[in-house]
Amino acid sequence: MVKILNKEVQNYINANLNADLHTLLLKKSPFPEVSMQEIVQQIKGKQVAERKFPFLLKEGILFPPQLSLEQSSSEKTALYKSEILKGKKFIDLTSGFGIDAYYLSQDFKDITLIEQNAELLKIVEYNWNVLSRNARFINRKLEDFLNENQEHFDVVYLDPARRDQNKNKVFLLEDLSPNILEIREKLLSISNQVVIKLSPLIDIKYLVSVLPQIFRIDIVALKNDVKEIVIFLSDENKKEIICNCVNLESGEPAFTFVFGEEENAVSEYDEPEKFIYIPNNSILKAGIFNLISAKFGLKKLHPNTHIYTSGERITNFPGRILEMESIDSKGVKKKEQYNIISKNHPLKPEDIKKKYGLKDGGEKYLIFTQSKKGKIILKSV
């Protein structure tokens, strides 16, 4: 660990941040005590940090192998979660590279990180010293720690591994490592609030059906890409489950609803009017298609088309608002540039570009979709 921090080695790493890593791996390391694999690992780490957690682009920071980098939360989603959690004693039972722990624990005085990978934990402990952050670092399996622990915490956080022994992705709670259904009672015995980060692909209704202790669900998207589902558990009797849909770095407002509201909501339908509304992906993941229509007074184009319309522009909509007009296929001019959207339509964007000879991009939109009367095309005004 110390040798990779040698000034000459660090200068070499910084000089090769844009180098082809495959070519670099074929070269002999210019440093006898540091392998080229170790050098490339640090270069990859800096590249990932630049887009996911730039706060680690600081002299003296060490990076783990790529899998640990890929599994880490981004700085943006970790910061979002940190604004929710407050207290004195915080524990992360699956700390990994420690990005979530670093942000989530910033308003806590007593911080504990549990990690079963000893080498990874050494890197995290070293980095936290560089960043002047204090914590207890415990190299233990989560299950062993829970069996021995006598402490109580204000917040327990964990991000279960979502791959099985064959490295295939898994999503059900009982297939995760650790098995959430097996340890939930133990978790709730050491804290009144348990926070669990889950895959963005997990089904919301399934979660509610198997975990009656859920009182809050956050669907977190970053630039319209759903990154994680965060659930909050408590032993206290909560009559409602509050759900929050957020789309970070979009400028769009968050949308909050009570789980179950969708069942009683009803959509009205109409042909496209002046304004078209496309919900962001956190809303679509929540499956609240009728609730959005009812809450904002919008009309839906079709039961299976999650696009909405109104004659007057409404504000605070969690998604894109476009001023558009209906056209026929003759109104699509070849070689023009559009952002092409296809929803509930047989042609995919690539097929549409090929069929009509269109270029992708620019500021104008072209939507291929369906209303209750059939297939339609909408074009930016």
JSON list of C-alpha atoms in Angstrom, two decimals, residues 16 21 42-43 49 52 70 96 113 188 198 213 219 254 295 313-314 336 340 373 376 379-380:
[
{"chain": "A", "resi": 16, "resn": "ASN", "atom": "CA", "xyz": [-1.37, 7.92, -17.80]},
{"chain": "A", "resi": 21, "resn": "LEU", "atom": "CA", "xyz": [-5.25, 0.43, -20.14]},
{"chain": "A", "resi": 42, "resn": "GLN", "atom": "CA", "xyz": [-5.32, 3.08, -9.43]},
{"chain": "A", "resi": 43, "resn": "ILE", "atom": "CA", "xyz": [-5.83, 4.61, -12.88]},
{"chain": "A", "resi": 49, "resn": "ALA", "atom": "CA", "xyz": [-14.02, 8.63, -9.21]},
{"chain": "A", "resi": 52, "resn": "LYS", "atom": "CA", "xyz": [-19.03, 8.83, -9.55]},
{"chain": "A", "resi": 70, "resn": "GLU", "atom": "CA", "xyz": [-18.75, -0.62, -9.63]},
{"chain": "A", "resi": 96, "resn": "GLY", "atom": "CA", "xyz": [-17.69, -1.83, 0.86]},
{"chain": "A", "resi": 113, "resn": "LEU", "atom": "CA", "xyz": [-18.09, 0.32, 9.53]},
{"chain": "A", "resi": 188, "resn": "LEU", "atom": "CA", "xyz": [-34.66, -4.09, 14.18]},
{"chain": "A", "resi": 198, "resn": "LEU", "atom": "CA", "xyz": [-31.68, -2.33, -3.09]},
{"chain": "A", "resi": 213, "resn": "GLN", "atom": "CA", "xyz": [-41.96, -3.24, 8.68]},
{"chain": "A", "resi": 219, "resn": "ILE", "atom": "CA", "xyz": [-37.01, 5.58, -5.65]},
{"chain": "A", "resi": 254, "resn": "ALA", "atom": "CA", "xyz": [-39.77, 15.22, -6.14]},
{"chain": "A", "resi": 295, "resn": "LYS", "atom": "CA", "xyz": [-52.98, 14.53, -9.11]},
{"chain": "A", "resi": 313, "resn": "ARG", "atom": "CA", "xyz": [-49.31, 24.25, -19.13]},
{"chain": "A", "resi": 314, "resn": "ILE", "atom": "CA", "xyz": [-49.16, 23.00, -15.54]},
{"chain": "A", "resi": 336, "resn": "GLU", "atom": "CA", "xyz": [-33.89, 16.59, -39.94]},
{"chain": "A", "resi": 340, "resn": "ILE", "atom": "CA", "xyz": [-36.84, 10.50, -31.00]},
{"chain": "A", "resi": 373, "resn": "LYS", "atom": "CA", "xyz": [-57.71, 6.14, -31.71]},
{"chain": "A", "resi": 376, "resn": "ILE", "atom": "CA", "xyz": [-49.90, 8.90, -33.76]},
{"chain": "A", "resi": 379, "resn": "LYS", "atom": "CA", "xyz": [-43.68, 16.91, -33.28]},
{"chain": "A", "resi": 380, "resn": "SER", "atom": "CA", "xyz": [-42.17, 19.83, -31.34]}
]
